[in-house]
């Protein structure tokens, strides 16, 4: 798989990824805008704006006008918001790429942002927040990052706070758009059965006249953790949800591939160490998994689990024990284990890129956030190059007591029973 890259005069970056056997294509517009660019007064606006983009333009006045067009060509469309990016996409047959670009460019340049629609959508956002609150297996990730980054944009929920959502106005949206939605802060990615040259001409047709401007910059994360931290969110649940992790490195750091392998050894798949020890041998959890997560200026290795409420302490103790055994080298990594884990990572990446939507997101995020775009085969080569010594080195370097963090959702009034466990 290869890509073609072109930059328009206004700074907009175009990526095209021809996929010869595909009769479909995904058009994605990704913006370097997310919740880390927000303030106390507008927390949640990045995600709220993503919703409002579908609510009508001057040319297509209502949400129904937009959805009818997409449904009329058998397409699918959606959007997503993170802490560093917001993406909008439409997937359709190749013959409708022109229409997809027309709709997306119209949404992002001519959104009506009507007061009546804003007020209606506030109710939708509030119910989405309620959904997340009632889904602790998802919410635990937000709690963990709040513990890591505290009362800063990186520590706030992407969906925002209810009272702030209720106060957002049309003027807030306009101000936010004029601070981040510059073509120089966007990439348009089209993947599928396309012709690159023709597609670039179409992107230029719909986005080439956008005016570029200086954008808002984010505040870098300041990390000075010196001892283990714990945060308990008291909630009556049948299952206790935990996130245990340590601070690591930013997105463009050379250690990320070794950390990916380490995370997979710990909690990647049903043959991983944590799955075997926590679920299979002891029956302490339904789910347990690990990931290595990165932002432009920070990162974390984290394991999450849904534990038996009566044996939550045992589950936390087992996870920490596995962390300790791999960090101090007492539990050696075998050639067989590292080979299996590399194949697991490579296989999941290949399977994830069988869809043009996934391919679009894969390239768009790299264009906006990384120093260099890598094709899948380059990443596979990097994973293959990781050695047992590399994994042992990063385990010893990053799995340390001073940056250990534990977030818990469960019916506990304090974290005293867990605090005594927090040591590596």
PDB file of C-alpha atoms in Angstrom, residues 229-403:
ATOM      1  CA  UNK A 229      -1.147   8.110  42.533  1.00  0.00           C
ATOM      2  CA  UNK A 230      -4.641   6.718  42.960  1.00  0.00           C
ATOM      3  CA  UNK A 231      -8.082   8.043  42.048  1.00  0.00           C
ATOM      4  CA  UNK A 232     -11.366   6.448  43.086  1.00  0.00           C
ATOM      5  CA  UNK A 233     -14.644   7.306  41.359  1.00  0.00           C
ATOM      6  CA  UNK A 234     -17.313   6.067  43.715  1.00  0.00           C
ATOM      7  CA  UNK A 235     -20.167   4.389  41.864  1.00  0.00           C
ATOM      8  CA  UNK A 236     -22.403   1.467  42.656  1.00  0.00           C
ATOM      9  CA  UNK A 237     -21.454  -1.186  40.121  1.00  0.00           C
ATOM     10  CA  UNK A 238     -21.609  -4.959  39.948  1.00  0.00           C
ATOM     11  CA  UNK A 239     -18.052  -4.996  38.605  1.00  0.00           C
ATOM     12  CA  UNK A 240     -15.050  -2.937  39.675  1.00  0.00           C
ATOM     13  CA  UNK A 241     -13.236  -1.325  36.755  1.00  0.00           C
ATOM     14  CA  UNK A 242      -9.565  -0.439  37.071  1.00  0.00           C
ATOM     15  CA  UNK A 243      -6.851   1.152  34.964  1.00  0.00           C
ATOM     16  CA  UNK A 244      -3.257   0.612  36.055  1.00  0.00           C
ATOM     17  CA  UNK A 245      -0.430   2.260  34.177  1.00  0.00           C
ATOM     18  CA  UNK A 246       2.813   4.194  34.011  1.00  0.00           C
ATOM     19  CA  UNK A 247       3.963   7.238  32.092  1.00  0.00           C
ATOM     20  CA  UNK A 248       6.005   6.601  28.955  1.00  0.00           C
ATOM     21  CA  UNK A 249       6.863   8.589  25.817  1.00  0.00           C
ATOM     22  CA  UNK A 250       5.333  10.834  23.118  1.00  0.00           C
ATOM     23  CA  UNK A 251       4.143   9.708  19.708  1.00  0.00           C
ATOM     24  CA  UNK A 252       7.355  10.288  17.774  1.00  0.00           C
ATOM     25  CA  UNK A 253       9.730   8.675  20.293  1.00  0.00           C
ATOM     26  CA  UNK A 254      11.815   5.719  19.038  1.00  0.00           C
ATOM     27  CA  UNK A 255      10.741   3.532  21.976  1.00  0.00           C
ATOM     28  CA  UNK A 256       7.106   3.300  20.823  1.00  0.00           C
ATOM     29  CA  UNK A 257       7.593   0.029  18.929  1.00  0.00           C
ATOM     30  CA  UNK A 258       9.257  -1.689  21.881  1.00  0.00           C
ATOM     31  CA  UNK A 259       6.454  -0.393  24.111  1.00  0.00           C
ATOM     32  CA  UNK A 260       3.837  -1.751  21.688  1.00  0.00           C
ATOM     33  CA  UNK A 261       5.426  -5.197  21.972  1.00  0.00           C
ATOM     34  CA  UNK A 262       5.619  -4.870  25.759  1.00  0.00           C
ATOM     35  CA  UNK A 263       1.928  -3.933  25.984  1.00  0.00           C
ATOM     36  CA  UNK A 264       0.995  -6.912  23.807  1.00  0.00           C
ATOM     37  CA  UNK A 265       3.046  -9.292  25.972  1.00  0.00           C
ATOM     38  CA  UNK A 266       1.210  -8.021  29.033  1.00  0.00           C
ATOM     39  CA  UNK A 267      -2.339  -7.766  27.727  1.00  0.00           C
ATOM     40  CA  UNK A 268      -2.663  -8.254  23.999  1.00  0.00           C
ATOM     41  CA  UNK A 269      -5.040 -11.091  23.187  1.00  0.00           C
ATOM     42  CA  UNK A 270      -6.227 -14.211  25.002  1.00  0.00           C
ATOM     43  CA  UNK A 271      -2.779 -15.754  25.317  1.00  0.00           C
ATOM     44  CA  UNK A 272      -1.220 -12.683  26.958  1.00  0.00           C
ATOM     45  CA  UNK A 273       0.235 -12.793  30.454  1.00  0.00           C
ATOM     46  CA  UNK A 274      -2.496 -10.777  32.132  1.00  0.00           C
ATOM     47  CA  UNK A 275      -5.349 -12.613  30.420  1.00  0.00           C
ATOM     48  CA  UNK A 276      -3.830 -15.901  31.484  1.00  0.00           C
ATOM     49  CA  UNK A 277      -3.090 -14.883  35.077  1.00  0.00           C
ATOM     50  CA  UNK A 278      -6.076 -12.664  35.876  1.00  0.00           C
ATOM     51  CA  UNK A 279      -8.882 -14.366  33.963  1.00  0.00           C
ATOM     52  CA  UNK A 280      -7.935 -17.920  33.055  1.00  0.00           C
ATOM     53  CA  UNK A 281      -6.020 -19.019  36.179  1.00  0.00           C
ATOM     54  CA  UNK A 282      -7.904 -17.055  38.843  1.00  0.00           C
ATOM     55  CA  UNK A 283     -11.269 -16.069  37.316  1.00  0.00           C
ATOM     56  CA  UNK A 284     -10.924 -12.518  38.646  1.00  0.00           C
ATOM     57  CA  UNK A 285     -12.111 -10.636  35.560  1.00  0.00           C
ATOM     58  CA  UNK A 286     -14.142 -10.841  32.391  1.00  0.00           C
ATOM     59  CA  UNK A 287     -11.947  -8.479  30.391  1.00  0.00           C
ATOM     60  CA  UNK A 288      -8.335  -7.504  30.901  1.00  0.00           C
ATOM     61  CA  UNK A 289      -6.186  -5.811  28.287  1.00  0.00           C
ATOM     62  CA  UNK A 290      -3.162  -3.554  27.864  1.00  0.00           C
ATOM     63  CA  UNK A 291      -2.268  -0.794  25.440  1.00  0.00           C
ATOM     64  CA  UNK A 292       0.497   1.673  24.786  1.00  0.00           C
ATOM     65  CA  UNK A 293      -1.105   5.074  24.194  1.00  0.00           C
ATOM     66  CA  UNK A 294       0.526   8.222  22.827  1.00  0.00           C
ATOM     67  CA  UNK A 295      -0.069  11.911  22.257  1.00  0.00           C
ATOM     68  CA  UNK A 296       2.235  14.475  20.662  1.00  0.00           C
ATOM     69  CA  UNK A 297       3.984  15.265  23.942  1.00  0.00           C
ATOM     70  CA  UNK A 298       3.208  12.419  26.342  1.00  0.00           C
ATOM     71  CA  UNK A 299       2.267   8.761  26.596  1.00  0.00           C
ATOM     72  CA  UNK A 300       1.272   5.916  28.882  1.00  0.00           C
ATOM     73  CA  UNK A 301       1.345   2.138  29.139  1.00  0.00           C
ATOM     74  CA  UNK A 302      -1.942   1.059  30.733  1.00  0.00           C
ATOM     75  CA  UNK A 303      -3.866  -2.088  31.584  1.00  0.00           C
ATOM     76  CA  UNK A 304      -7.619  -2.062  32.157  1.00  0.00           C
ATOM     77  CA  UNK A 305      -9.811  -4.738  33.710  1.00  0.00           C
ATOM     78  CA  UNK A 306     -13.339  -5.403  34.929  1.00  0.00           C
ATOM     79  CA  UNK A 307     -12.840  -7.232  38.222  1.00  0.00           C
ATOM     80  CA  UNK A 308     -14.952  -9.272  40.611  1.00  0.00           C
ATOM     81  CA  UNK A 309     -16.030  -6.667  43.183  1.00  0.00           C
ATOM     82  CA  UNK A 310     -15.317  -9.032  46.082  1.00  0.00           C
ATOM     83  CA  UNK A 311     -11.792  -9.745  44.848  1.00  0.00           C
ATOM     84  CA  UNK A 312     -10.790  -6.438  43.263  1.00  0.00           C
ATOM     85  CA  UNK A 313      -7.708  -6.124  45.456  1.00  0.00           C
ATOM     86  CA  UNK A 314      -6.527  -9.549  44.314  1.00  0.00           C
ATOM     87  CA  UNK A 315      -6.951  -8.508  40.684  1.00  0.00           C
ATOM     88  CA  UNK A 316      -4.955  -5.309  41.147  1.00  0.00           C
ATOM     89  CA  UNK A 317      -2.242  -7.236  43.008  1.00  0.00           C
ATOM     90  CA  UNK A 318      -1.902  -9.788  40.190  1.00  0.00           C
ATOM     91  CA  UNK A 319      -1.651  -7.081  37.512  1.00  0.00           C
ATOM     92  CA  UNK A 320       1.031  -5.247  39.492  1.00  0.00           C
ATOM     93  CA  UNK A 321       2.887  -8.502  40.068  1.00  0.00           C
ATOM     94  CA  UNK A 322       3.030  -9.155  36.327  1.00  0.00           C
ATOM     95  CA  UNK A 323       4.259  -5.592  35.774  1.00  0.00           C
ATOM     96  CA  UNK A 324       6.983  -6.119  38.359  1.00  0.00           C
ATOM     97  CA  UNK A 325       8.100  -9.506  37.043  1.00  0.00           C
ATOM     98  CA  UNK A 326       8.669  -8.170  33.547  1.00  0.00           C
ATOM     99  CA  UNK A 327      10.281  -4.907  34.675  1.00  0.00           C
ATOM    100  CA  UNK A 328      12.840  -6.568  36.953  1.00  0.00           C
ATOM    101  CA  UNK A 329      13.564  -9.362  34.494  1.00  0.00           C
ATOM    102  CA  UNK A 330      12.483 -12.201  36.801  1.00  0.00           C
ATOM    103  CA  UNK A 331       9.965 -13.426  34.224  1.00  0.00           C
ATOM    104  CA  UNK A 332      12.054 -13.812  31.092  1.00  0.00           C
ATOM    105  CA  UNK A 333      10.673 -13.201  27.624  1.00  0.00           C
ATOM    106  CA  UNK A 334      11.256 -16.174  25.344  1.00  0.00           C
ATOM    107  CA  UNK A 335      11.902 -16.140  21.615  1.00  0.00           C
ATOM    108  CA  UNK A 336       8.626 -18.018  21.159  1.00  0.00           C
ATOM    109  CA  UNK A 337       6.675 -15.401  23.135  1.00  0.00           C
ATOM    110  CA  UNK A 338       8.105 -12.381  21.340  1.00  0.00           C
ATOM    111  CA  UNK A 339       7.600 -14.000  17.940  1.00  0.00           C
ATOM    112  CA  UNK A 340       3.949 -14.735  18.793  1.00  0.00           C
ATOM    113  CA  UNK A 341       3.377 -11.173  19.986  1.00  0.00           C
ATOM    114  CA  UNK A 342       4.929  -9.635  16.880  1.00  0.00           C
ATOM    115  CA  UNK A 343       2.678 -11.731  14.668  1.00  0.00           C
ATOM    116  CA  UNK A 344      -0.298 -10.689  16.811  1.00  0.00           C
ATOM    117  CA  UNK A 345       0.505  -6.986  16.341  1.00  0.00           C
ATOM    118  CA  UNK A 346       1.183  -7.285  12.630  1.00  0.00           C
ATOM    119  CA  UNK A 347      -1.890  -9.412  12.028  1.00  0.00           C
ATOM    120  CA  UNK A 348      -4.178  -6.994  13.837  1.00  0.00           C
ATOM    121  CA  UNK A 349      -2.783  -4.065  11.889  1.00  0.00           C
ATOM    122  CA  UNK A 350      -3.289  -5.829   8.554  1.00  0.00           C
ATOM    123  CA  UNK A 351      -6.839  -6.859   9.467  1.00  0.00           C
ATOM    124  CA  UNK A 352      -7.594  -3.318  10.611  1.00  0.00           C
ATOM    125  CA  UNK A 353      -6.509  -1.895   7.269  1.00  0.00           C
ATOM    126  CA  UNK A 354      -8.774  -4.043   5.113  1.00  0.00           C
ATOM    127  CA  UNK A 355     -11.348  -1.246   5.104  1.00  0.00           C
ATOM    128  CA  UNK A 356     -10.920   2.085   3.282  1.00  0.00           C
ATOM    129  CA  UNK A 357     -12.236   4.013   6.298  1.00  0.00           C
ATOM    130  CA  UNK A 358      -9.516   2.557   8.514  1.00  0.00           C
ATOM    131  CA  UNK A 359      -6.905   3.267   5.864  1.00  0.00           C
ATOM    132  CA  UNK A 360      -8.027   6.887   5.631  1.00  0.00           C
ATOM    133  CA  UNK A 361      -7.796   7.343   9.390  1.00  0.00           C
ATOM    134  CA  UNK A 362      -4.419   5.600   9.528  1.00  0.00           C
ATOM    135  CA  UNK A 363      -2.851   8.050   7.075  1.00  0.00           C
ATOM    136  CA  UNK A 364      -4.742  11.153   8.236  1.00  0.00           C
ATOM    137  CA  UNK A 365      -3.588  10.837  11.838  1.00  0.00           C
ATOM    138  CA  UNK A 366       0.021  10.373  10.764  1.00  0.00           C
ATOM    139  CA  UNK A 367      -0.131  13.421   8.498  1.00  0.00           C
ATOM    140  CA  UNK A 368      -1.384  15.667  11.290  1.00  0.00           C
ATOM    141  CA  UNK A 369       0.466  14.275  14.298  1.00  0.00           C
ATOM    142  CA  UNK A 370       3.651  12.504  13.262  1.00  0.00           C
ATOM    143  CA  UNK A 371       7.003  13.632  11.909  1.00  0.00           C
ATOM    144  CA  UNK A 372       6.802  11.269   8.955  1.00  0.00           C
ATOM    145  CA  UNK A 373       4.110   9.152   7.302  1.00  0.00           C
ATOM    146  CA  UNK A 374       4.915   5.449   7.333  1.00  0.00           C
ATOM    147  CA  UNK A 375       3.305   2.830   5.137  1.00  0.00           C
ATOM    148  CA  UNK A 376       2.137  -0.374   6.863  1.00  0.00           C
ATOM    149  CA  UNK A 377       5.145  -2.329   5.603  1.00  0.00           C
ATOM    150  CA  UNK A 378       7.484   0.176   7.273  1.00  0.00           C
ATOM    151  CA  UNK A 379       5.692  -0.246  10.591  1.00  0.00           C
ATOM    152  CA  UNK A 380       5.801  -4.028  10.236  1.00  0.00           C
ATOM    153  CA  UNK A 381       9.551  -3.769   9.683  1.00  0.00           C
ATOM    154  CA  UNK A 382       9.887  -1.665  12.853  1.00  0.00           C
ATOM    155  CA  UNK A 383       7.921  -4.237  14.869  1.00  0.00           C
ATOM    156  CA  UNK A 384      10.010  -7.082  13.438  1.00  0.00           C
ATOM    157  CA  UNK A 385      13.139  -5.215  14.510  1.00  0.00           C
ATOM    158  CA  UNK A 386      12.215  -5.173  18.196  1.00  0.00           C
ATOM    159  CA  UNK A 387      14.372  -7.567  20.233  1.00  0.00           C
ATOM    160  CA  UNK A 388      13.923  -9.190  23.627  1.00  0.00           C
ATOM    161  CA  UNK A 389      16.600  -6.828  24.972  1.00  0.00           C
ATOM    162  CA  UNK A 390      14.613  -3.839  23.645  1.00  0.00           C
ATOM    163  CA  UNK A 391      11.481  -4.966  25.475  1.00  0.00           C
ATOM    164  CA  UNK A 392      13.366  -5.689  28.695  1.00  0.00           C
ATOM    165  CA  UNK A 393      15.013  -2.269  28.494  1.00  0.00           C
ATOM    166  CA  UNK A 394      11.761  -0.304  28.119  1.00  0.00           C
ATOM    167  CA  UNK A 395      10.067  -2.433  30.786  1.00  0.00           C
ATOM    168  CA  UNK A 396      12.842  -1.599  33.241  1.00  0.00           C
ATOM    169  CA  UNK A 397      12.931   2.036  32.204  1.00  0.00           C
ATOM    170  CA  UNK A 398       9.216   2.896  32.267  1.00  0.00           C
ATOM    171  CA  UNK A 399       7.545   0.432  34.648  1.00  0.00           C
ATOM    172  CA  UNK A 400       8.687   2.240  37.756  1.00  0.00           C
ATOM    173  CA  UNK A 401       7.128   3.075  41.095  1.00  0.00           C
ATOM    174  CA  UNK A 402       7.438   6.853  40.749  1.00  0.00           C
ATOM    175  CA  UNK A 403       5.036   7.113  37.776  1.00  0.00           C
TER     176      UNK A 403
END
